[in-house]
C-alpha cells in the first residue's frame, strides 16, 4: 500500500506545475546520467559505428551534456525555457517469470544467475526528478525481484498476480542520485549503473551490475577523457567470513604491524571501498586507447592517497588492506561499420625477484568485434557481434573478503548479502565465447538472438572451505585436503541460447520478452550430471 500511495501522490503532480523563472534554459537537464548504449541510445551508437566514427568512450554511463558533446541526442525532458523543474515519474510492469532446472546451490553469491532471473525494469516504481539545466536530482521508491535467486529454488514461477510473494524479494531502490554538469565536466553521487568496456563482458568494471553506490567525476574533450570513481560495498560479513578476514596469513608480503604483520590478530575496520581512475585518448578518427587503474580498500580507514582522483597506482605494498589492478584496452574501426576491441587486465604478476611461493600470474583478456550490416531498411539497423573472454583461475580472488573483487548489497532482513563481481560477471576461472545477431529500431525497439559457450572452473569469489578461504596457497594450511578436492572438481560447461525482444508501442507502453535456454554439462561441478536450464521472462511496462 505504501508504494501505491506514493505512486498516487506522484501522479498528482503535473509537468504543467514546473517552476518557471524568467530566462531560457539550455533545453534539457545536462546533468542527467544516461547509458550511451542502453535501449533508445543504442541506435545512435550503432549509427556512429556504421559511419566509421570513433565510439566516444568505453565508460558506459555519462551525463547528458557529455552525450550531447559526442553528437548524441539525449533522452531527457525538454525544459521548454524553464530554469527549475520538478517532474514526477511512475512505472508499472505486470510481468511473468518462470524457470526450470536451475542450479541454485550458490544462492545469493551467484550473480550470473541473479542477473538472468531479474527483470530489467522495476515491477513498480514511483519517483521524482528535479533540478535545473546544470543540476539534476532523482529519487525513487520501487519494487523489484532482484532477490529472487535467494528463494527461487530450481523450478518455479512468479507473476504480477502474486504481490505477497514478490513483495518478499524487495531490495533497496535501484536508482537515486544528484549530479552537476558543465560544458566539459560532470560530477555525480548516488546509486546508478555504470561500467567500463566496449564488450558484453567487462573485465575491470562490470557493466551488467544493477547499480553502484558511488561518486564519480568525468572530464572530456574531443580527444581526451578522464574518469574517476569512488564506490562502496556493504561491510557486512558472515561469522565464517569474519573469521577469515581477521586471520593473520600474509606476514611475508605485509609489512605493517598494525594489520597483523607481527603475528598479532591485527586491526580490522568494517569498511570496503573501491576506486577507479581512467584515462582515454582518441588520437585518430578510428582509434581509441584506454588505461584504467582500480584499487580495493578493505579493513582500514582510507588515507588520502587511496582517495585522491589523480593518485594512480596506489600503495600496492599494503598487502593486507589494499588490492590493485590495472587494465589497458583499445578499439578501432578498420572500415566503416566494423568495430574491433580488446582488453588486457593485470591483477597480479610474479616478478623475477619473487619466489615460487608468491601469488601466481593472475590475468584476464578480451577480444571482440561488432559489425553493422549494410542493409538498407528504413528505421532499422542490423548487427552481428562476437566476443571471447578469459579470466585466469585466481584472477580477482583474495583470501580477505574485504579485498575480494565484489560489491555486496545487504538483502532484506540483514542476515546475508547479494554479491556482484566488479570484474567479469562470472568472477575468475572462466572462458566465454559467443556470437549474436540483433536489430534495433530508431523508435527504441530491439531484437537479439545469440549463442554463448561458458566454461566456468571451480574457483569462485569469496568461497570458504572448512572455515578457510579457497585460495592458491590454502594447501599450506590445509590438513583435510579440501583445496585439492575443490580444485579437482570438473569445469561446468554451458551452451547458452538467448533470445530477447523489447518493443515500445502506444507512446507510454513497452513490451519485453526473453528466453534463456541452456544445456549445462557437469552442472554444479559434479562429473556426469547434465541438465537443461530454462528461464522465460515477459512483461508490459507502462511509464509516465
Short mmCIF file of N, CA, C and O in Angstrom, two decimals, residues 191-287:
data_model
loop_
_atom_site.label_atom_id
_atom_site.label_comp_id
_atom_site.label_asym_id
_atom_site.label_seq_id
_atom_site.Cartn_x
_atom_site.Cartn_y
_atom_site.Cartn_z
N UNK A 191 23.29 6.35 -6.41
CA UNK A 191 23.13 4.97 -6.88
C UNK A 191 22.62 4.97 -8.32
O UNK A 191 21.53 5.47 -8.60
N UNK A 192 23.42 4.42 -9.21
CA UNK A 192 23.03 4.28 -10.60
C UNK A 192 24.00 3.31 -11.26
O UNK A 192 25.11 3.09 -10.77
N UNK A 193 23.64 2.71 -12.40
CA UNK A 193 24.54 1.75 -13.06
C UNK A 193 25.64 2.45 -13.81
O UNK A 193 25.51 3.60 -14.24
N UNK A 194 26.75 1.76 -13.99
CA UNK A 194 27.83 2.23 -14.86
C UNK A 194 28.67 1.02 -15.22
O UNK A 194 28.38 -0.12 -14.81
N UNK A 195 29.74 1.21 -15.96
CA UNK A 195 30.61 0.12 -16.36
C UNK A 195 31.72 0.67 -17.24
O UNK A 195 31.67 1.82 -17.69
N UNK A 196 32.74 -0.16 -17.49
CA UNK A 196 33.85 0.22 -18.36
C UNK A 196 34.10 -0.92 -19.33
O UNK A 196 34.37 -2.05 -18.90
N UNK A 197 34.01 -0.64 -20.61
CA UNK A 197 34.30 -1.67 -21.61
C UNK A 197 33.42 -1.53 -22.83
O UNK A 197 32.29 -1.05 -22.75
N UNK A 198 33.94 -1.97 -23.98
CA UNK A 198 33.18 -1.94 -25.23
C UNK A 198 32.32 -3.19 -25.41
O UNK A 198 31.38 -3.18 -26.19
N UNK A 199 32.67 -4.28 -24.70
CA UNK A 199 32.02 -5.55 -24.96
C UNK A 199 30.86 -5.86 -24.06
O UNK A 199 30.49 -5.10 -23.16
N UNK A 200 30.28 -7.04 -24.28
CA UNK A 200 29.19 -7.52 -23.43
C UNK A 200 29.71 -7.81 -22.03
O UNK A 200 29.08 -7.47 -21.03
N UNK A 201 30.86 -8.48 -21.94
CA UNK A 201 31.52 -8.68 -20.66
C UNK A 201 32.52 -7.54 -20.44
O UNK A 201 33.10 -7.03 -21.40
N UNK A 202 32.70 -7.16 -19.19
CA UNK A 202 33.65 -6.11 -18.84
C UNK A 202 34.60 -6.66 -17.78
O UNK A 202 34.16 -7.26 -16.81
N UNK A 203 35.89 -6.46 -17.99
CA UNK A 203 36.88 -7.11 -17.15
C UNK A 203 37.22 -6.33 -15.88
O UNK A 203 37.61 -6.93 -14.88
N UNK A 204 37.11 -4.99 -15.90
CA UNK A 204 37.54 -4.23 -14.74
C UNK A 204 36.40 -3.52 -14.02
O UNK A 204 36.50 -3.27 -12.83
N UNK A 205 35.29 -3.21 -14.70
CA UNK A 205 34.10 -2.67 -14.03
C UNK A 205 32.86 -3.21 -14.73
O UNK A 205 32.56 -2.84 -15.87
N UNK A 206 32.17 -4.09 -14.05
CA UNK A 206 31.06 -4.87 -14.58
C UNK A 206 29.87 -3.98 -14.96
O UNK A 206 29.20 -3.42 -14.10
N UNK A 207 29.61 -3.86 -16.27
CA UNK A 207 28.51 -3.03 -16.73
C UNK A 207 27.15 -3.68 -16.62
O UNK A 207 26.12 -3.02 -16.83
N UNK A 208 27.08 -4.98 -16.29
CA UNK A 208 25.78 -5.63 -16.12
C UNK A 208 25.29 -5.59 -14.68
O UNK A 208 24.23 -6.13 -14.37
N UNK A 209 26.06 -4.95 -13.79
CA UNK A 209 25.61 -4.76 -12.41
C UNK A 209 24.35 -3.89 -12.39
O UNK A 209 24.19 -2.99 -13.21
N UNK A 210 23.47 -4.15 -11.44
CA UNK A 210 22.23 -3.38 -11.37
C UNK A 210 22.51 -1.92 -11.03
O UNK A 210 21.83 -1.03 -11.52
N UNK A 211 23.49 -1.66 -10.17
CA UNK A 211 23.84 -0.31 -9.78
C UNK A 211 25.12 -0.35 -8.98
O UNK A 211 25.56 -1.41 -8.52
N UNK A 212 25.71 0.83 -8.78
CA UNK A 212 26.82 1.02 -7.84
C UNK A 212 26.49 2.22 -6.97
O UNK A 212 25.98 3.23 -7.46
N UNK A 213 26.79 2.12 -5.69
CA UNK A 213 26.78 3.30 -4.82
C UNK A 213 28.14 3.98 -5.01
O UNK A 213 29.18 3.42 -4.64
N UNK A 214 28.15 5.18 -5.59
CA UNK A 214 29.43 5.75 -6.00
C UNK A 214 29.37 7.27 -6.13
O UNK A 214 28.29 7.86 -6.24
N UNK A 215 30.54 7.85 -6.15
CA UNK A 215 30.75 9.24 -6.53
C UNK A 215 31.71 9.21 -7.71
O UNK A 215 32.74 8.54 -7.65
N UNK A 216 31.39 9.92 -8.79
CA UNK A 216 32.25 9.89 -9.96
C UNK A 216 32.38 11.26 -10.61
O UNK A 216 31.49 12.11 -10.48
N UNK A 217 33.50 11.43 -11.28
CA UNK A 217 33.80 12.67 -11.98
C UNK A 217 34.29 12.34 -13.38
O UNK A 217 35.09 11.40 -13.57
N UNK A 218 33.82 13.08 -14.35
CA UNK A 218 34.27 12.91 -15.75
C UNK A 218 34.65 14.26 -16.33
O UNK A 218 33.94 15.26 -16.14
N UNK A 219 35.78 14.29 -17.01
CA UNK A 219 36.20 15.44 -17.81
C UNK A 219 36.45 14.93 -19.22
O UNK A 219 37.06 13.88 -19.41
N UNK A 220 35.97 15.67 -20.22
CA UNK A 220 36.07 15.18 -21.59
C UNK A 220 36.39 16.31 -22.55
O UNK A 220 36.11 17.49 -22.30
N UNK A 221 37.00 15.92 -23.66
CA UNK A 221 37.23 16.82 -24.79
C UNK A 221 37.14 15.97 -26.05
O UNK A 221 36.76 14.80 -26.00
N UNK A 222 37.50 16.54 -27.18
CA UNK A 222 37.37 15.80 -28.44
C UNK A 222 38.26 14.56 -28.46
O UNK A 222 37.86 13.51 -28.95
N UNK A 223 39.46 14.66 -27.90
CA UNK A 223 40.40 13.55 -27.97
C UNK A 223 40.72 12.90 -26.63
O UNK A 223 41.31 11.82 -26.60
N UNK A 224 40.36 13.53 -25.52
CA UNK A 224 40.75 13.01 -24.21
C UNK A 224 39.54 12.90 -23.29
O UNK A 224 38.57 13.64 -23.43
N UNK A 225 39.66 11.96 -22.35
CA UNK A 225 38.66 11.83 -21.29
C UNK A 225 39.36 11.33 -20.03
O UNK A 225 40.20 10.42 -20.09
N UNK A 226 39.01 11.92 -18.89
CA UNK A 226 39.46 11.43 -17.59
C UNK A 226 38.23 11.08 -16.77
O UNK A 226 37.26 11.84 -16.71
N UNK A 227 38.27 9.91 -16.13
CA UNK A 227 37.15 9.41 -15.34
C UNK A 227 37.68 8.88 -14.03
O UNK A 227 38.68 8.13 -14.00
N UNK A 228 37.07 9.26 -12.93
CA UNK A 228 37.43 8.72 -11.63
C UNK A 228 36.17 8.41 -10.84
O UNK A 228 35.16 9.11 -10.98
N UNK A 229 36.23 7.36 -10.04
CA UNK A 229 35.04 6.88 -9.34
C UNK A 229 35.45 6.30 -7.99
O UNK A 229 36.46 5.60 -7.88
N UNK A 230 34.69 6.61 -6.96
CA UNK A 230 34.83 6.01 -5.65
C UNK A 230 33.51 5.32 -5.32
O UNK A 230 32.46 5.95 -5.30
N UNK A 231 33.57 3.99 -5.11
CA UNK A 231 32.37 3.23 -4.81
C UNK A 231 32.48 2.52 -3.48
O UNK A 231 33.57 2.39 -2.91
N UNK A 232 31.35 2.05 -2.96
CA UNK A 232 31.33 1.38 -1.67
C UNK A 232 30.62 0.04 -1.76
O UNK A 232 29.77 -0.18 -2.62
N UNK A 233 30.99 -0.83 -0.85
CA UNK A 233 30.34 -2.13 -0.68
C UNK A 233 29.92 -2.24 0.77
O UNK A 233 30.56 -1.68 1.66
N UNK A 234 28.87 -2.97 1.03
CA UNK A 234 28.49 -3.21 2.42
C UNK A 234 29.64 -3.92 3.14
O UNK A 234 30.29 -4.80 2.58
N UNK A 235 29.87 -3.56 4.38
CA UNK A 235 30.91 -4.19 5.18
C UNK A 235 30.40 -5.43 5.91
O UNK A 235 31.15 -6.04 6.68
N UNK A 236 29.16 -5.82 5.67
CA UNK A 236 28.58 -6.97 6.36
C UNK A 236 29.33 -8.25 6.01
O UNK A 236 29.58 -8.54 4.84
N UNK A 237 29.72 -9.02 7.03
CA UNK A 237 30.36 -10.32 6.84
C UNK A 237 29.63 -11.36 7.69
O UNK A 237 29.16 -11.06 8.79
N UNK A 238 29.56 -12.57 7.17
CA UNK A 238 29.04 -13.67 7.98
C UNK A 238 30.08 -14.04 9.04
O UNK A 238 31.23 -13.58 9.01
N UNK A 239 29.69 -14.88 9.97
CA UNK A 239 30.62 -15.30 11.02
C UNK A 239 31.84 -15.98 10.41
O UNK A 239 32.99 -15.70 10.81
N UNK A 240 31.63 -16.85 9.42
CA UNK A 240 32.75 -17.54 8.79
C UNK A 240 33.64 -16.56 8.04
O UNK A 240 34.88 -16.68 8.06
N UNK A 241 33.05 -15.57 7.37
CA UNK A 241 33.84 -14.59 6.64
C UNK A 241 34.66 -13.72 7.60
O UNK A 241 35.80 -13.37 7.29
N UNK A 242 34.07 -13.36 8.74
CA UNK A 242 34.82 -12.55 9.70
C UNK A 242 36.01 -13.32 10.26
O UNK A 242 37.09 -12.76 10.44
N UNK A 243 35.84 -14.60 10.51
CA UNK A 243 36.96 -15.40 11.00
C UNK A 243 38.09 -15.42 9.98
O UNK A 243 39.27 -15.41 10.34
N UNK A 244 37.74 -15.46 8.71
CA UNK A 244 38.76 -15.42 7.65
C UNK A 244 39.39 -14.03 7.57
O UNK A 244 40.61 -13.88 7.49
N UNK A 245 38.57 -12.98 7.61
CA UNK A 245 39.07 -11.61 7.44
C UNK A 245 40.11 -11.25 8.50
O UNK A 245 41.10 -10.58 8.20
N UNK A 246 39.93 -11.71 9.72
CA UNK A 246 40.84 -11.30 10.79
C UNK A 246 42.03 -12.24 10.95
O UNK A 246 42.89 -12.01 11.80
N UNK A 247 42.12 -13.30 10.12
CA UNK A 247 43.27 -14.19 10.21
C UNK A 247 44.55 -13.47 9.82
O UNK A 247 44.55 -12.58 8.97
N UNK A 248 45.66 -13.88 10.38
CA UNK A 248 46.97 -13.31 10.06
C UNK A 248 47.70 -14.28 9.13
O UNK A 248 48.41 -15.16 9.55
N UNK A 249 47.46 -14.12 7.80
CA UNK A 249 48.01 -15.06 6.83
C UNK A 249 49.13 -14.46 5.99
O UNK A 249 49.83 -15.18 5.30
N UNK A 250 49.26 -13.16 5.96
CA UNK A 250 50.09 -12.55 4.91
C UNK A 250 51.34 -11.89 5.49
O UNK A 250 51.71 -10.80 5.10
N UNK A 251 52.01 -12.58 6.40
CA UNK A 251 53.19 -11.99 7.03
C UNK A 251 54.32 -11.72 6.05
O UNK A 251 55.11 -10.79 6.22
N UNK A 252 54.44 -12.56 5.01
CA UNK A 252 55.55 -12.41 4.07
C UNK A 252 55.46 -11.09 3.31
O UNK A 252 56.43 -10.35 3.16
N UNK A 253 54.24 -10.76 2.84
CA UNK A 253 54.08 -9.59 1.98
C UNK A 253 53.62 -8.35 2.74
O UNK A 253 53.77 -7.24 2.24
N UNK A 254 53.02 -8.54 3.88
CA UNK A 254 52.51 -7.39 4.63
C UNK A 254 53.58 -6.88 5.59
O UNK A 254 54.11 -7.63 6.42
N UNK A 255 53.89 -5.59 5.50
CA UNK A 255 54.96 -5.01 6.31
C UNK A 255 54.42 -4.02 7.34
O UNK A 255 55.17 -3.19 7.85
N UNK A 256 53.14 -4.10 7.64
CA UNK A 256 52.52 -3.17 8.58
C UNK A 256 52.08 -3.94 9.82
O UNK A 256 51.12 -4.71 9.77
N UNK A 257 52.79 -3.73 10.94
CA UNK A 257 52.47 -4.48 12.17
C UNK A 257 51.06 -4.19 12.65
O UNK A 257 50.43 -5.03 13.29
N UNK A 258 50.53 -3.00 12.34
CA UNK A 258 49.19 -2.63 12.80
C UNK A 258 48.12 -3.51 12.17
O UNK A 258 47.02 -3.62 12.70
N UNK A 259 48.42 -4.13 11.03
CA UNK A 259 47.45 -5.00 10.38
C UNK A 259 47.83 -6.47 10.52
O UNK A 259 47.34 -7.31 9.77
N UNK A 260 48.70 -6.78 11.44
CA UNK A 260 48.95 -8.18 11.75
C UNK A 260 50.26 -8.73 11.25
O UNK A 260 50.48 -9.93 11.31
N UNK A 261 51.17 -7.90 10.74
CA UNK A 261 52.42 -8.40 10.19
C UNK A 261 53.34 -8.99 11.25
O UNK A 261 54.25 -9.75 10.94
N UNK A 262 53.11 -8.63 12.53
CA UNK A 262 53.99 -9.13 13.58
C UNK A 262 53.47 -10.42 14.20
O UNK A 262 53.99 -10.88 15.20
N UNK A 263 52.44 -11.00 13.58
CA UNK A 263 51.87 -12.23 14.11
C UNK A 263 50.66 -12.02 14.99
O UNK A 263 50.02 -12.97 15.41
N UNK A 264 50.31 -10.78 15.27
CA UNK A 264 49.13 -10.50 16.07
C UNK A 264 47.88 -10.59 15.19
O UNK A 264 47.97 -10.72 13.97
N UNK A 265 46.72 -10.48 15.82
CA UNK A 265 45.47 -10.55 15.06
C UNK A 265 45.30 -9.34 14.17
O UNK A 265 44.67 -9.39 13.13
N UNK A 266 45.89 -8.21 14.56
CA UNK A 266 45.80 -7.02 13.74
C UNK A 266 44.53 -6.23 13.98
O UNK A 266 43.70 -6.57 14.81
N UNK A 267 44.38 -5.17 13.22
CA UNK A 267 43.25 -4.27 13.36
C UNK A 267 42.43 -4.34 12.06
O UNK A 267 42.98 -4.20 10.98
N UNK A 268 41.16 -4.55 12.17
CA UNK A 268 40.28 -4.59 11.00
C UNK A 268 39.11 -3.65 11.24
O UNK A 268 38.34 -3.82 12.19
N UNK A 269 38.96 -2.66 10.38
CA UNK A 269 37.84 -1.72 10.44
C UNK A 269 36.78 -2.19 9.46
O UNK A 269 37.10 -2.52 8.31
N UNK A 270 35.51 -2.26 9.84
CA UNK A 270 34.47 -2.72 8.93
C UNK A 270 34.18 -1.70 7.83
O UNK A 270 33.26 -0.89 7.92
N UNK A 271 35.00 -1.76 6.78
CA UNK A 271 34.87 -0.81 5.68
C UNK A 271 35.43 -1.45 4.41
O UNK A 271 36.48 -2.09 4.43
N UNK A 272 34.70 -1.30 3.28
CA UNK A 272 35.18 -1.79 1.99
C UNK A 272 34.83 -0.75 0.92
O UNK A 272 33.66 -0.39 0.75
N UNK A 273 35.85 -0.24 0.24
CA UNK A 273 35.69 0.76 -0.81
C UNK A 273 36.44 0.30 -2.06
O UNK A 273 37.32 -0.56 -1.98
N UNK A 274 36.10 0.90 -3.19
CA UNK A 274 36.87 0.66 -4.41
C UNK A 274 36.95 1.95 -5.21
O UNK A 274 36.01 2.76 -5.23
N UNK A 275 38.10 2.18 -5.82
CA UNK A 275 38.31 3.39 -6.61
C UNK A 275 38.74 3.01 -8.02
O UNK A 275 39.40 1.99 -8.23
N UNK A 276 38.38 3.86 -8.98
CA UNK A 276 38.78 3.70 -10.38
C UNK A 276 39.33 5.02 -10.90
O UNK A 276 38.75 6.08 -10.64
N UNK A 277 40.41 4.95 -11.65
CA UNK A 277 40.96 6.10 -12.37
C UNK A 277 41.18 5.66 -13.81
O UNK A 277 41.83 4.64 -14.06
N UNK A 278 40.65 6.43 -14.75
CA UNK A 278 40.74 6.02 -16.15
C UNK A 278 41.07 7.22 -17.03
O UNK A 278 40.53 8.32 -16.84
N UNK A 279 41.96 6.98 -17.99
CA UNK A 279 42.33 7.99 -18.97
C UNK A 279 42.11 7.41 -20.37
O UNK A 279 42.54 6.29 -20.65
N UNK A 280 41.42 8.16 -21.23
CA UNK A 280 41.18 7.73 -22.61
C UNK A 280 41.78 8.74 -23.59
O UNK A 280 41.74 9.95 -23.35
N UNK A 281 42.29 8.21 -24.68
CA UNK A 281 42.90 9.04 -25.72
C UNK A 281 42.43 8.53 -27.07
O UNK A 281 42.51 7.33 -27.36
N UNK A 282 41.92 9.46 -27.88
CA UNK A 282 41.47 9.12 -29.24
C UNK A 282 42.29 9.95 -30.23
O UNK A 282 41.84 11.02 -30.69
N UNK A 283 43.51 9.50 -30.55
CA UNK A 283 44.40 10.31 -31.40
C UNK A 283 43.93 10.39 -32.85
O UNK A 283 44.27 11.33 -33.56
N UNK A 284 43.16 9.38 -33.29
CA UNK A 284 42.70 9.35 -34.67
C UNK A 284 41.20 9.13 -34.71
O UNK A 284 40.58 8.70 -33.73
N UNK A 285 40.62 9.38 -35.86
CA UNK A 285 39.17 9.27 -36.04
C UNK A 285 38.67 7.84 -35.82
O UNK A 285 37.54 7.64 -35.41
N UNK A 286 39.53 6.86 -36.05
CA UNK A 286 39.10 5.47 -36.00
C UNK A 286 39.80 4.66 -34.91
O UNK A 286 39.81 3.43 -34.97
N UNK A 287 40.40 5.30 -33.92
CA UNK A 287 41.17 4.55 -32.94
C UNK A 287 41.05 5.19 -31.57
O UNK A 287 41.03 6.42 -31.44
#
